[in-house]
PDB file of C-alpha atoms and ligand atoms in Angstrom:
ATOM      1  CA  MET A   1     319.380  81.988 276.577  1.00 96.00           C
ATOM      2  CA  ASP A   2     317.259  78.919 275.888  1.00 98.00           C
ATOM      3  CA  ILE A   3     318.683  76.686 273.167  1.00 98.00           C
ATOM      4  CA  ILE A   4     316.228  74.122 271.822  1.00 98.00           C
ATOM      5  CA  ILE A   5     317.736  71.432 269.609  1.00 98.00           C
ATOM      6  CA  LYS A   6     315.357  69.494 267.364  1.00 98.00           C
ATOM      7  CA  THR A   7     316.128  66.485 265.229  1.00 98.00           C
ATOM      8  CA  ASN A   8     315.392  68.054 261.849  1.00 98.00           C
ATOM      9  CA  TYR A   9     314.136  71.117 259.968  1.00 98.00           C
ATOM     10  CA  GLN A  10     310.485  70.140 260.265  1.00 98.00           C
ATOM     11  CA  GLU A  11     310.696  69.752 264.055  1.00 98.00           C
ATOM     12  CA  MET A  12     312.600  73.048 264.326  1.00 98.00           C
ATOM     13  CA  SER A  13     309.878  74.774 262.304  1.00 98.00           C
ATOM     14  CA  LEU A  14     307.057  73.323 264.434  1.00 98.00           C
ATOM     15  CA  ALA A  15     308.771  74.372 267.664  1.00 98.00           C
ATOM     16  CA  ALA A  16     309.245  77.944 266.404  1.00 98.00           C
ATOM     17  CA  ALA A  17     305.663  78.169 265.124  1.00 98.00           C
ATOM     18  CA  SER A  18     304.245  76.985 268.435  1.00 98.00           C
ATOM     19  CA  ILE A  19     306.215  79.685 270.326  1.00 98.00           C
ATOM     20  CA  ILE A  20     304.651  82.312 268.048  1.00 98.00           C
ATOM     21  CA  ALA A  21     301.179  80.756 268.261  1.00 98.00           C
ATOM     22  CA  ASP A  22     301.374  80.754 272.088  1.00 98.00           C
ATOM     23  CA  LEU A  23     302.224  84.460 272.021  1.00 98.00           C
ATOM     24  CA  ILE A  24     299.345  85.273 269.649  1.00 98.00           C
ATOM     25  CA  ARG A  25     296.884  83.332 271.831  1.00 98.00           C
ATOM     26  CA  SER A  26     298.021  85.092 275.009  1.00 98.00           C
ATOM     27  CA  LYS A  27     298.383  88.528 273.382  1.00 98.00           C
ATOM     28  CA  PRO A  28     296.196  88.724 270.232  1.00 98.00           C
ATOM     29  CA  ASP A  29     297.480  92.223 269.384  1.00 98.00           C
ATOM     30  CA  CYS A  30     301.149  91.340 269.724  1.00 98.00           C
ATOM     31  CA  VAL A  31     303.868  92.885 267.551  1.00 98.00           C
ATOM     32  CA  LEU A  32     305.928  90.391 265.554  1.00 98.00           C
ATOM     33  CA  GLY A  33     309.255  91.130 263.911  1.00 98.00           C
ATOM     34  CA  LEU A  34     309.525  88.916 260.832  1.00 98.00           C
ATOM     35  CA  ALA A  35     312.373  87.611 258.710  1.00 98.00           C
ATOM     36  CA  THR A  36     312.678  86.342 255.154  1.00 96.00           C
ATOM     37  CA  GLY A  37     314.955  83.564 253.893  1.00 92.00           C
ATOM     38  CA  SER A  38     314.812  79.807 253.572  1.00 92.00           C
ATOM     39  CA  THR A  39     315.116  79.191 257.331  1.00 97.00           C
ATOM     40  CA  PRO A  40     311.685  80.491 258.496  1.00 98.00           C
ATOM     41  CA  LEU A  41     309.733  79.047 255.548  1.00 97.00           C
ATOM     42  CA  GLY A  42     308.714  75.874 257.399  1.00 98.00           C
ATOM     43  CA  MET A  43     307.664  77.960 260.399  1.00 98.00           C
ATOM     44  CA  TYR A  44     305.450  80.150 258.191  1.00 98.00           C
ATOM     45  CA  ARG A  45     303.897  77.031 256.627  1.00 98.00           C
ATOM     46  CA  GLU A  46     303.042  75.644 260.058  1.00 98.00           C
ATOM     47  CA  LEU A  47     301.534  78.993 261.147  1.00 98.00           C
ATOM     48  CA  ILE A  48     299.413  78.980 257.975  1.00 98.00           C
ATOM     49  CA  ARG A  49     298.251  75.446 258.834  1.00 98.00           C
ATOM     50  CA  MET A  50     297.401  76.571 262.378  1.00 98.00           C
ATOM     51  CA  HIS A  51     295.407  79.483 260.959  1.00 98.00           C
ATOM     52  CA  LYS A  52     293.461  77.286 258.514  1.00 98.00           C
ATOM     53  CA  GLU A  53     292.912  74.243 260.702  1.00 98.00           C
ATOM     54  CA  GLU A  54     292.952  75.612 264.243  1.00 98.00           C
ATOM     55  CA  GLY A  55     291.694  79.153 263.687  1.00 98.00           C
ATOM     56  CA  LEU A  56     294.886  80.896 264.821  1.00 98.00           C
ATOM     57  CA  ASP A  57     293.803  84.508 264.501  1.00 98.00           C
ATOM     58  CA  PHE A  58     296.167  87.171 263.128  1.00 98.00           C
ATOM     59  CA  SER A  59     293.505  89.882 262.819  1.00 98.00           C
ATOM     60  CA  GLN A  60     294.992  92.099 265.523  1.00 98.00           C
ATOM     61  CA  VAL A  61     298.658  91.135 265.096  1.00 98.00           C
ATOM     62  CA  LYS A  62     301.078  93.807 263.864  1.00 98.00           C
ATOM     63  CA  THR A  63     304.196  92.867 261.895  1.00 98.00           C
ATOM     64  CA  PHE A  64     307.458  94.617 261.059  1.00 98.00           C
ATOM     65  CA  ASN A  65     309.880  93.035 258.623  1.00 98.00           C
ATOM     66  CA  LEU A  66     313.604  93.150 259.202  1.00 98.00           C
ATOM     67  CA  ASP A  67     314.883  94.222 255.829  1.00 97.00           C
ATOM     68  CA  GLU A  68     314.354  94.950 252.143  1.00 96.00           C
ATOM     69  CA  TYR A  69     316.605  95.378 249.150  1.00 94.00           C
ATOM     70  CA  LEU A  70     317.231  98.986 248.180  1.00 94.00           C
ATOM     71  CA  GLY A  71     315.749 100.216 244.916  1.00 90.00           C
ATOM     72  CA  ILE A  72     313.144  97.474 244.601  1.00 87.00           C
ATOM     73  CA  GLY A  73     309.617  96.849 245.808  1.00 84.00           C
ATOM     74  CA  MET A  74     307.053  94.173 245.135  1.00 85.00           C
ATOM     75  CA  ASP A  75     306.639  93.871 241.349  1.00 86.00           C
ATOM     76  CA  LEU A  76     303.815  91.509 240.412  1.00 85.00           C
ATOM     77  CA  ALA A  77     304.643  91.932 236.723  1.00 86.00           C
ATOM     78  CA  LYS A  78     307.748  89.853 237.391  1.00 86.00           C
ATOM     79  CA  SER A  79     307.941  86.163 238.247  1.00 82.00           C
ATOM     80  CA  TYR A  80     308.653  85.272 241.865  1.00 83.00           C
ATOM     81  CA  ASP A  81     312.164  84.191 240.808  1.00 77.00           C
ATOM     82  CA  GLN A  82     312.848  87.608 239.288  1.00 79.00           C
ATOM     83  CA  ASP A  83     311.258  89.580 242.117  1.00 84.00           C
ATOM     84  CA  ARG A  84     313.113  88.594 245.268  1.00 85.00           C
ATOM     85  CA  SER A  85     311.915  91.556 247.324  1.00 92.00           C
ATOM     86  CA  SER A  86     311.165  90.816 250.961  1.00 94.00           C
ATOM     87  CA  ALA A  87     307.695  92.242 250.298  1.00 96.00           C
ATOM     88  CA  ARG A  88     307.004  89.639 247.601  1.00 95.00           C
ATOM     89  CA  PHE A  89     308.443  86.830 249.737  1.00 94.00           C
ATOM     90  CA  MET A  90     306.224  87.731 252.678  1.00 97.00           C
ATOM     91  CA  GLN A  91     303.162  88.102 250.466  1.00 96.00           C
ATOM     92  CA  GLU A  92     303.643  84.775 248.670  1.00 96.00           C
ATOM     93  CA  GLU A  93     304.877  82.684 251.584  1.00 97.00           C
ATOM     94  CA  PHE A  94     302.830  84.027 254.480  1.00 98.00           C
ATOM     95  CA  PHE A  95     300.621  87.105 254.323  1.00 98.00           C
ATOM     96  CA  LYS A  96     298.239  86.042 251.554  1.00 97.00           C
ATOM     97  CA  HIS A  97     297.421  82.815 253.403  1.00 98.00           C
ATOM     98  CA  ILE A  98     296.419  84.323 256.773  1.00 98.00           C
ATOM     99  CA  ASN A  99     294.115  87.049 258.090  1.00 98.00           C
ATOM    100  CA  LEU A 100     296.562  89.818 258.917  1.00 98.00           C
ATOM    101  CA  GLN A 101     295.105  93.269 258.265  1.00 98.00           C
ATOM    102  CA  LYS A 102     297.028  95.170 255.570  1.00 97.00           C
ATOM    103  CA  VAL A 103     297.212  98.216 257.814  1.00 97.00           C
ATOM    104  CA  ASN A 104     299.094  96.158 260.417  1.00 98.00           C
ATOM    105  CA  ILE A 105     301.831  95.003 258.018  1.00 98.00           C
ATOM    106  CA  HIS A 106     305.034  97.051 257.982  1.00 98.00           C
ATOM    107  CA  LEU A 107     307.836  96.466 255.497  1.00 97.00           C
ATOM    108  CA  PRO A 108     310.931  98.575 254.914  1.00 97.00           C
ATOM    109  CA  ASP A 109     310.342 100.540 251.706  1.00 96.00           C
ATOM    110  CA  GLY A 110     313.208  99.906 249.301  1.00 95.00           C
ATOM    111  CA  LEU A 111     311.769 102.570 246.983  1.00 95.00           C
ATOM    112  CA  ALA A 112     311.417 105.377 249.562  1.00 95.00           C
ATOM    113  CA  LYS A 113     312.367 108.739 248.024  1.00 95.00           C
ATOM    114  CA  ASP A 114     314.103 109.914 251.189  1.00 97.00           C
ATOM    115  CA  ILE A 115     315.463 106.684 252.582  1.00 96.00           C
ATOM    116  CA  ASN A 116     317.027 108.202 255.717  1.00 97.00           C
ATOM    117  CA  LYS A 117     313.718 109.839 256.618  1.00 98.00           C
ATOM    118  CA  PHE A 118     311.969 106.531 256.001  1.00 97.00           C
ATOM    119  CA  CYS A 119     314.388 104.686 258.304  1.00 98.00           C
ATOM    120  CA  ALA A 120     313.743 107.164 261.116  1.00 98.00           C
ATOM    121  CA  TRP A 121     309.975 106.833 260.544  1.00 98.00           C
ATOM    122  CA  TYR A 122     310.172 103.019 260.617  1.00 98.00           C
ATOM    123  CA  GLU A 123     311.927 103.132 263.978  1.00 98.00           C
ATOM    124  CA  GLU A 124     309.267 105.509 265.296  1.00 98.00           C
ATOM    125  CA  GLU A 125     306.487 103.222 264.038  1.00 98.00           C
ATOM    126  CA  ILE A 126     307.968 100.321 266.006  1.00 98.00           C
ATOM    127  CA  VAL A 127     307.993 102.463 269.140  1.00 98.00           C
ATOM    128  CA  ARG A 128     304.417 103.678 268.472  1.00 98.00           C
ATOM    129  CA  ALA A 129     303.289 100.037 268.163  1.00 98.00           C
ATOM    130  CA  GLY A 130     304.698  99.426 271.649  1.00 98.00           C
ATOM    131  CA  GLY A 131     307.943  97.760 270.549  1.00 98.00           C
ATOM    132  CA  ILE A 132     308.521  94.319 269.069  1.00 98.00           C
ATOM    133  CA  ASP A 133     307.216  91.559 271.330  1.00 98.00           C
ATOM    134  CA  LEU A 134     308.925  88.755 269.422  1.00 98.00           C
ATOM    135  CA  GLN A 135     311.589  89.124 266.765  1.00 98.00           C
ATOM    136  CA  VAL A 136     312.156  86.187 264.390  1.00 98.00           C
ATOM    137  CA  LEU A 137     315.764  85.986 263.210  1.00 98.00           C
ATOM    138  CA  GLY A 138     317.853  83.739 261.009  1.00 98.00           C
ATOM    139  CA  ILE A 139     321.603  83.921 260.718  1.00 98.00           C
ATOM    140  CA  GLY A 140     323.542  84.408 257.492  1.00 95.00           C
ATOM    141  CA  ALA A 141     326.417  82.107 256.588  1.00 92.00           C
ATOM    142  CA  ASN A 142     328.699  85.096 257.362  1.00 94.00           C
ATOM    143  CA  GLY A 143     326.990  85.654 260.717  1.00 97.00           C
ATOM    144  CA  HIS A 144     324.794  88.544 259.617  1.00 97.00           C
ATOM    145  CA  TRP A 145     321.578  89.370 261.423  1.00 97.00           C
ATOM    146  CA  ALA A 146     319.073  90.893 259.006  1.00 97.00           C
ATOM    147  CA  PHE A 147     321.429  92.716 256.584  1.00 96.00           C
ATOM    148  CA  ASN A 148     323.811  93.864 259.272  1.00 98.00           C
ATOM    149  CA  GLU A 149     326.872  92.601 257.467  1.00 97.00           C
ATOM    150  CA  PRO A 150     330.253  91.969 259.154  1.00 97.00           C
ATOM    151  CA  GLY A 151     331.633  95.229 260.515  1.00 97.00           C
ATOM    152  CA  SER A 152     328.219  96.747 261.347  1.00 97.00           C
ATOM    153  CA  SER A 153     328.068  98.554 264.661  1.00 97.00           C
ATOM    154  CA  LEU A 154     326.364  96.507 267.360  1.00 98.00           C
ATOM    155  CA  SER A 155     324.427  99.641 268.314  1.00 97.00           C
ATOM    156  CA  SER A 156     323.323 100.388 264.735  1.00 98.00           C
ATOM    157  CA  ARG A 157     319.806 101.575 263.918  1.00 98.00           C
ATOM    158  CA  THR A 158     317.636 101.116 260.817  1.00 98.00           C
ATOM    159  CA  ARG A 159     319.650 102.292 257.820  1.00 98.00           C
ATOM    160  CA  VAL A 160     321.001 101.510 254.368  1.00 97.00           C
ATOM    161  CA  GLN A 161     323.695  98.848 254.345  1.00 96.00           C
ATOM    162  CA  GLN A 162     325.926  97.594 251.536  1.00 96.00           C
ATOM    163  CA  LEU A 163     325.603  93.842 251.084  1.00 96.00           C
ATOM    164  CA  ALA A 164     328.676  91.691 251.652  1.00 95.00           C
ATOM    165  CA  GLN A 165     330.046  89.911 248.590  1.00 93.00           C
ATOM    166  CA  GLN A 166     329.147  86.555 250.173  1.00 90.00           C
ATOM    167  CA  THR A 167     325.511  87.631 250.561  1.00 91.00           C
ATOM    168  CA  ILE A 168     325.387  88.783 246.920  1.00 92.00           C
ATOM    169  CA  ASP A 169     326.938  85.485 245.793  1.00 91.00           C
ATOM    170  CA  ASP A 170     324.495  83.442 247.932  1.00 87.00           C
ATOM    171  CA  ASN A 171     321.490  85.351 246.542  1.00 84.00           C
ATOM    172  CA  TYR A 172     322.784  84.918 243.009  1.00 88.00           C
ATOM    173  CA  GLU A 173     323.192  81.163 243.374  1.00 88.00           C
ATOM    174  CA  SER A 174     319.842  80.725 245.176  1.00 81.00           C
ATOM    175  CA  PHE A 175     317.602  82.855 242.957  1.00 79.00           C
ATOM    176  CA  TYR A 176     318.930  85.229 240.350  1.00 83.00           C
ATOM    177  CA  LYS A 177     321.017  82.790 238.331  1.00 88.00           C
ATOM    178  CA  LYS A 178     318.013  80.682 237.344  1.00 86.00           C
ATOM    179  CA  ALA A 179     315.953  83.810 236.677  1.00 82.00           C
ATOM    180  CA  GLY A 180     318.631  85.037 234.241  1.00 85.00           C
ATOM    181  CA  VAL A 181     319.390  88.198 236.264  1.00 83.00           C
ATOM    182  CA  SER A 182     323.052  89.245 236.107  1.00 88.00           C
ATOM    183  CA  LYS A 183     325.149  89.793 239.226  1.00 88.00           C
ATOM    184  CA  GLU A 184     325.688  93.425 238.184  1.00 88.00           C
ATOM    185  CA  THR A 185     321.976  94.258 238.106  1.00 85.00           C
ATOM    186  CA  MET A 186     320.880  92.387 241.240  1.00 87.00           C
ATOM    187  CA  PRO A 187     320.602  94.363 244.503  1.00 89.00           C
ATOM    188  CA  HIS A 188     323.862  95.360 246.217  1.00 94.00           C
ATOM    189  CA  PHE A 189     322.311  97.464 249.011  1.00 96.00           C
ATOM    190  CA  ALA A 190     319.519  96.924 251.515  1.00 97.00           C
ATOM    191  CA  VAL A 191     317.498  98.755 254.152  1.00 97.00           C
ATOM    192  CA  THR A 192     317.845  96.895 257.424  1.00 98.00           C
ATOM    193  CA  LEU A 193     316.857  97.160 261.038  1.00 98.00           C
ATOM    194  CA  GLY A 194     319.991  97.856 263.062  1.00 98.00           C
ATOM    195  CA  ILE A 195     321.477  95.526 265.640  1.00 98.00           C
ATOM    196  CA  GLY A 196     320.642  98.097 268.332  1.00 98.00           C
ATOM    197  CA  THR A 197     317.021  98.064 267.140  1.00 98.00           C
ATOM    198  CA  ILE A 198     316.858  94.262 267.129  1.00 98.00           C
ATOM    199  CA  LEU A 199     318.293  94.136 270.657  1.00 98.00           C
ATOM    200  CA  GLU A 200     315.342  96.201 271.903  1.00 98.00           C
ATOM    201  CA  SER A 201     312.867  93.426 271.049  1.00 98.00           C
ATOM    202  CA  LYS A 202     311.303  91.805 274.109  1.00 98.00           C
ATOM    203  CA  HIS A 203     311.931  88.266 272.879  1.00 98.00           C
ATOM    204  CA  ALA A 204     314.444  87.198 270.215  1.00 98.00           C
ATOM    205  CA  LEU A 205     313.639  83.913 268.479  1.00 98.00           C
ATOM    206  CA  MET A 206     316.556  82.790 266.340  1.00 98.00           C
ATOM    207  CA  LEU A 207     316.387  79.792 264.011  1.00 98.00           C
ATOM    208  CA  ALA A 208     319.128  77.964 262.146  1.00 98.00           C
ATOM    209  CA  ASN A 209     319.329  74.652 260.381  1.00 98.00           C
ATOM    210  CA  GLY A 210     321.704  72.643 258.252  1.00 98.00           C
ATOM    211  CA  GLU A 211     325.433  72.062 257.984  1.00 97.00           C
ATOM    212  CA  LYS A 212     326.033  75.404 256.284  1.00 95.00           C
ATOM    213  CA  LYS A 213     325.262  77.067 259.624  1.00 97.00           C
ATOM    214  CA  THR A 214     327.117  74.730 262.035  1.00 98.00           C
ATOM    215  CA  THR A 215     330.304  76.765 262.474  1.00 98.00           C
ATOM    216  CA  ILE A 216     328.713  80.195 262.452  1.00 98.00           C
ATOM    217  CA  VAL A 217     326.044  79.164 265.006  1.00 98.00           C
ATOM    218  CA  ALA A 218     328.736  77.996 267.461  1.00 98.00           C
ATOM    219  CA  LYS A 219     330.698  81.229 266.937  1.00 98.00           C
ATOM    220  CA  ALA A 220     327.644  83.468 267.332  1.00 98.00           C
ATOM    221  CA  LEU A 221     326.246  81.755 270.424  1.00 98.00           C
ATOM    222  CA  GLN A 222     329.414  80.768 272.268  1.00 98.00           C
ATOM    223  CA  GLY A 223     332.291  82.767 270.762  1.00 98.00           C
ATOM    224  CA  PRO A 224     333.320  86.352 271.482  1.00 98.00           C
ATOM    225  CA  VAL A 225     330.747  89.074 270.790  1.00 98.00           C
ATOM    226  CA  THR A 226     332.054  90.857 267.707  1.00 98.00           C
ATOM    227  CA  SER A 227     330.806  93.150 264.968  1.00 98.00           C
ATOM    228  CA  GLU A 228     332.429  90.700 262.524  1.00 98.00           C
ATOM    229  CA  ILE A 229     329.584  88.274 263.412  1.00 98.00           C
ATOM    230  CA  THR A 230     326.672  90.585 264.099  1.00 98.00           C
ATOM    231  CA  ALA A 231     324.428  87.713 265.261  1.00 98.00           C
ATOM    232  CA  SER A 232     326.815  87.300 268.216  1.00 98.00           C
ATOM    233  CA  ALA A 233     324.981  90.347 269.613  1.00 98.00           C
ATOM    234  CA  ILE A 234     322.348  87.813 270.692  1.00 98.00           C
ATOM    235  CA  GLN A 235     324.572  87.291 273.741  1.00 98.00           C
ATOM    236  CA  MET A 236     323.907  90.942 274.693  1.00 98.00           C
ATOM    237  CA  HIS A 237     320.114  90.700 274.382  1.00 98.00           C
ATOM    238  CA  LYS A 238     318.567  91.744 277.692  1.00 97.00           C
ATOM    239  CA  GLY A 239     315.135  90.227 277.087  1.00 97.00           C
ATOM    240  CA  LYS A 240     314.092  86.637 276.520  1.00 98.00           C
ATOM    241  CA  VAL A 241     316.187  84.719 274.003  1.00 98.00           C
ATOM    242  CA  THR A 242     315.196  81.426 272.381  1.00 98.00           C
ATOM    243  CA  VAL A 243     317.338  79.714 269.788  1.00 98.00           C
ATOM    244  CA  VAL A 244     315.817  76.787 267.898  1.00 98.00           C
ATOM    245  CA  LEU A 245     318.266  74.639 265.931  1.00 98.00           C
ATOM    246  CA  ASP A 246     318.270  71.351 264.128  1.00 98.00           C
ATOM    247  CA  LEU A 247     320.922  68.768 264.994  1.00 98.00           C
ATOM    248  CA  ALA A 248     323.203  69.783 262.116  1.00 98.00           C
ATOM    249  CA  ALA A 249     323.259  73.486 263.047  1.00 98.00           C
ATOM    250  CA  ALA A 250     323.890  72.607 266.724  1.00 98.00           C
ATOM    251  CA  ALA A 251     326.716  70.144 266.037  1.00 98.00           C
ATOM    252  CA  GLN A 252     329.595  72.370 267.188  1.00 98.00           C
ATOM    253  CA  LEU A 253     327.984  73.816 270.316  1.00 98.00           C
ATOM    254  CA  LYS A 254     329.887  73.032 273.478  1.00 95.00           C
TER     255      LYS A 254
HETATM  256  P1  PGA B 301     318.616  81.788 255.015  1.00 55.47           P
HETATM  257  O1  PGA B 301     319.181  83.228 255.304  1.00 55.47           O
HETATM  258  O2  PGA B 301     317.467  81.590 255.954  1.00 55.47           O
HETATM  259  O3  PGA B 301     318.168  81.829 253.590  1.00 55.47           O
HETATM  260  O4  PGA B 301     319.725  80.827 255.292  1.00 55.47           O
HETATM  261  C1  PGA B 301     319.407  83.580 256.623  1.00 55.47           C
HETATM  262  C2  PGA B 301     319.903  84.996 256.718  1.00 55.47           C
HETATM  263  O5  PGA B 301     320.546  85.476 255.766  1.00 55.47           O
HETATM  264  O6  PGA B 301     319.647  85.638 257.748  1.00 55.47           O
END
């Protein structure tokens, strides 16, 4: 496991973006696993800059997103604060600014009629694409990877998962409160890639920044591997593993 510690969020974001850009330049048709959340935003902004100013070409890149809330999809009739779907996030923060082909973008479908069938299909699509070359990951304050909440099996596959109360509370404080959406009506379930699925990626690139992540980063990277902190499964990853942190997130590493 390579752990890269940068002085601040901006430096962390640039380091992560340059790892992805190097992969795209060496393998233009690579398969990227992508994550939503505040952590990768700076990385997406730098990749957009590289596309616009340096011609970084996404035209053959395939993407698979990690997760989506159940029962919602992108709804352009709503404001971005009201529509917190992963699909909308990716569209607003990344996809609409680069030259990915629509056909190469894969997002879990929170509105799928037969969700179990969809999950099986999504897994098959990843295999058909040749597997995920590089999987971008954050880490939740409760140690979750994607929406694999505490207690998820470390061999889990893509499936529906109930959100932990802490995740619901975090989402409420970050977005829904200011949009006037009540806690009762905001999403309580999600479709998520499983930990077993994530562990099959060829390269895991995990990012974390800020004091909120200090303790959980140390536990996940250097504590016991446990389903109570699903990101600790990173220690079981058999491929390449790169963790990029800022100083605050790395503060409790031994
Ligand atoms: P964050 O979320 O990037 O918004 O902190 C990370 C996660 O939940 O995986």
